[in-house]
Coordinates of C-alpha atoms in Angstrom, one line a residue:
M1398 CA 128.2 80.2 200.4
T1399 CA 129.5 80.7 203.9
F1400 CA 126.0 81.1 205.2
F1401 CA 125.0 77.7 204.0
E1402 CA 128.2 76.1 205.3
D1403 CA 127.5 77.6 208.7
I1404 CA 124.0 76.1 208.6
R1405 CA 125.4 72.7 207.5
Q1406 CA 127.9 72.8 210.4
A1407 CA 125.2 73.6 212.9
I1408 CA 123.0 70.7 211.7
K1409 CA 126.0 68.4 211.8
G1410 CA 126.7 69.5 215.4
L1411 CA 123.1 69.1 216.4
Y1412 CA 123.1 65.6 214.9
S1413 CA 126.2 64.7 216.9
L1414 CA 124.6 66.1 220.1
V1415 CA 121.5 64.0 219.6
I1416 CA 123.6 60.8 219.0
G1417 CA 125.6 61.5 222.2
L1418 CA 122.5 62.2 224.3
R1419 CA 120.9 58.9 223.0
I1420 CA 124.0 57.0 224.1
T1421 CA 124.0 58.7 227.5
G1422 CA 120.2 58.1 228.0
R1423 CA 120.6 54.4 227.1
A1424 CA 123.4 54.1 229.7
L1425 CA 121.4 55.9 232.3
L1426 CA 118.4 53.5 232.0
T1427 CA 120.4 50.3 232.1
K1428 CA 120.7 48.3 235.3
T1429 CA 124.0 48.8 237.1
E1430 CA 126.2 45.8 238.0
T1431 CA 127.6 47.1 241.3
V1432 CA 128.0 44.4 244.0
H1433 CA 128.3 45.5 247.6
Y1434 CA 130.9 43.1 248.9
P1435 CA 130.8 41.3 251.4
R1436 CA 127.0 41.5 251.7
Q1437 CA 126.8 40.2 248.2
T1438 CA 129.1 38.1 246.1
V1439 CA 129.9 38.2 242.4
D1440 CA 128.0 35.6 240.4
N1441 CA 129.6 35.9 237.0
I1442 CA 133.4 35.5 237.3
D1443 CA 133.9 34.0 233.8
T1444 CA 135.4 37.1 232.4
Y1445 CA 137.6 37.9 235.5
H1446 CA 141.3 37.8 234.8
G1447 CA 143.4 37.1 237.9
H1448 CA 147.0 35.9 238.1
I1449 CA 148.1 33.2 235.7
E1450 CA 148.0 29.5 236.6
F1451 CA 148.6 26.2 234.9
V1452 CA 145.8 24.4 233.2
P1453 CA 145.4 21.1 235.0
T1454 CA 146.3 17.9 233.2
D1455 CA 146.0 14.2 233.8
A1456 CA 149.7 13.5 233.6
P1457 CA 150.7 11.8 236.9
D1458 CA 154.1 13.5 237.4
H1459 CA 154.2 16.9 235.7
Y1460 CA 151.0 18.7 236.8
S1461 CA 150.7 20.7 233.6
K1462 CA 151.2 20.7 229.8
C1463 CA 154.1 23.2 230.1
I1464 CA 157.1 22.1 228.1
A1465 CA 159.4 24.8 229.6
C1466 CA 160.1 26.5 226.3
G1467 CA 160.2 30.0 228.0
T1468 CA 158.0 31.7 225.5
C1469 CA 155.9 33.1 228.3
A1470 CA 158.9 34.6 230.0
R1471 CA 160.3 36.1 226.8
N1472 CA 157.0 37.7 225.9
C1473 CA 156.3 39.1 229.3
P1474 CA 156.8 42.9 229.2
S1475 CA 156.9 43.1 233.0
G1476 CA 159.6 40.4 233.4
C1477 CA 157.6 38.8 236.2
I1478 CA 157.9 35.2 234.9
T1479 CA 160.9 32.9 235.5
V1480 CA 161.0 29.4 233.9
E1481 CA 163.8 26.9 234.4
K1482 CA 163.8 23.6 232.4
A1483 CA 164.4 20.5 234.4
V1484 CA 167.8 18.8 234.0
L1485 CA 167.7 15.0 233.4
P1486 CA 170.6 12.9 234.7
P1487 CA 172.9 11.5 231.9
E1488 CA 172.0 8.0 230.8
I1489 CA 174.6 5.2 230.6
G1490 CA 174.7 3.6 227.2
E1491 CA 175.2 -0.1 226.3
D1492 CA 178.9 0.5 226.0
G1493 CA 179.1 1.9 229.5
K1494 CA 179.8 5.4 228.5
P1495 CA 177.5 8.3 229.5
Q1496 CA 175.4 9.5 226.7
K1497 CA 174.2 12.9 225.9
P1498 CA 171.2 13.5 228.3
K1499 CA 167.8 14.0 226.7
K1500 CA 166.1 17.4 227.1
A1501 CA 163.4 17.5 229.7
K1502 CA 160.0 18.6 228.5
Y1503 CA 158.8 20.1 231.8
P1504 CA 159.9 22.9 234.1
S1505 CA 161.7 22.5 237.4
L1506 CA 160.8 26.1 238.4
F1507 CA 158.0 28.3 237.3
H1508 CA 158.0 31.5 239.3
L1509 CA 155.5 34.3 239.0
D1510 CA 156.0 37.6 240.7
Y1511 CA 152.4 38.9 240.7
N1512 CA 153.5 42.2 242.2
Y1513 CA 154.9 43.2 238.8
C1514 CA 152.3 41.5 236.5
S1515 CA 150.4 43.9 234.3
L1516 CA 147.8 41.2 233.4
C1517 CA 148.4 41.9 229.7
G1518 CA 147.9 38.2 228.8
H1519 CA 150.9 37.9 226.4
C1520 CA 152.0 34.8 228.3
V1521 CA 148.6 33.1 228.0
E1522 CA 148.2 34.0 224.3
N1523 CA 151.6 32.9 223.2
C1524 CA 151.9 29.6 225.1
P1525 CA 152.3 27.0 222.3
T1526 CA 150.8 24.2 224.5
N1527 CA 148.0 26.3 226.0
A1528 CA 149.3 25.4 229.5
L1529 CA 148.5 28.8 231.0
R1530 CA 145.2 30.4 231.8
F1531 CA 144.0 33.3 234.0
S1532 CA 142.9 32.4 237.5
T1533 CA 139.3 33.1 238.7
D1534 CA 140.4 33.6 242.3
V1535 CA 138.6 36.9 243.0
Y1536 CA 139.2 36.8 246.7
L1537 CA 143.0 37.0 246.5
A1538 CA 144.5 39.0 249.4
G1539 CA 147.8 39.2 251.3
F1540 CA 149.6 41.2 253.9
S1541 CA 153.1 41.5 252.3
R1542 CA 154.6 41.4 248.8
E1543 CA 156.0 37.9 249.4
D1544 CA 152.4 36.7 249.6
F1545 CA 152.1 37.5 245.8
E1546 CA 155.2 35.6 244.7
Y1547 CA 154.0 32.2 243.4
D1548 CA 155.6 28.9 242.5
L1549 CA 153.0 27.7 240.0
I1550 CA 154.3 24.1 240.0
E1551 CA 153.7 23.9 243.8
R1552 CA 150.3 25.6 243.5
S1553 CA 149.3 23.0 240.8
R1554 CA 150.6 20.2 243.0
K1555 CA 148.5 21.4 246.0
A1556 CA 145.4 22.0 243.8
L1557 CA 145.7 18.4 242.5
E1558 CA 146.1 17.0 246.0
D1559 CA 143.1 19.0 247.3
K1560 CA 141.1 17.7 244.4
E1561 CA 141.7 14.1 245.3

């Protein structure tokens, strides 16, 4: 019986070799997607994942759909996101006494340190309002680490002003 088992193992190994060679041959014959930058530019950037950014919104004063819940910062394994909720001033009631202030539904600070970002996407996936997305800025460059520390609120504000 060992003779037949040896033959069966040899046939099994040969079959595995043929499958592997077929996959290698197919990959060898497909066209490569290498782009020689800067002589050529990338046409398809739909699947590129850059740093995170706010999804633009039509709200005139908040620039994003972010409600400052902090889910993105809590789920970030790199700890590169800092979110601070805006503080509203206390309102004066009809009786003249200050009332408990309402909770703000927008951030006063949204800081991203892209130096530590691992591009895992947990922040984008777990955002309850879908306020975050990956940037498609493929030509991001800088000379120091400070160039990669972003205030996303300010970036959204500038993008909205440039759009108008």
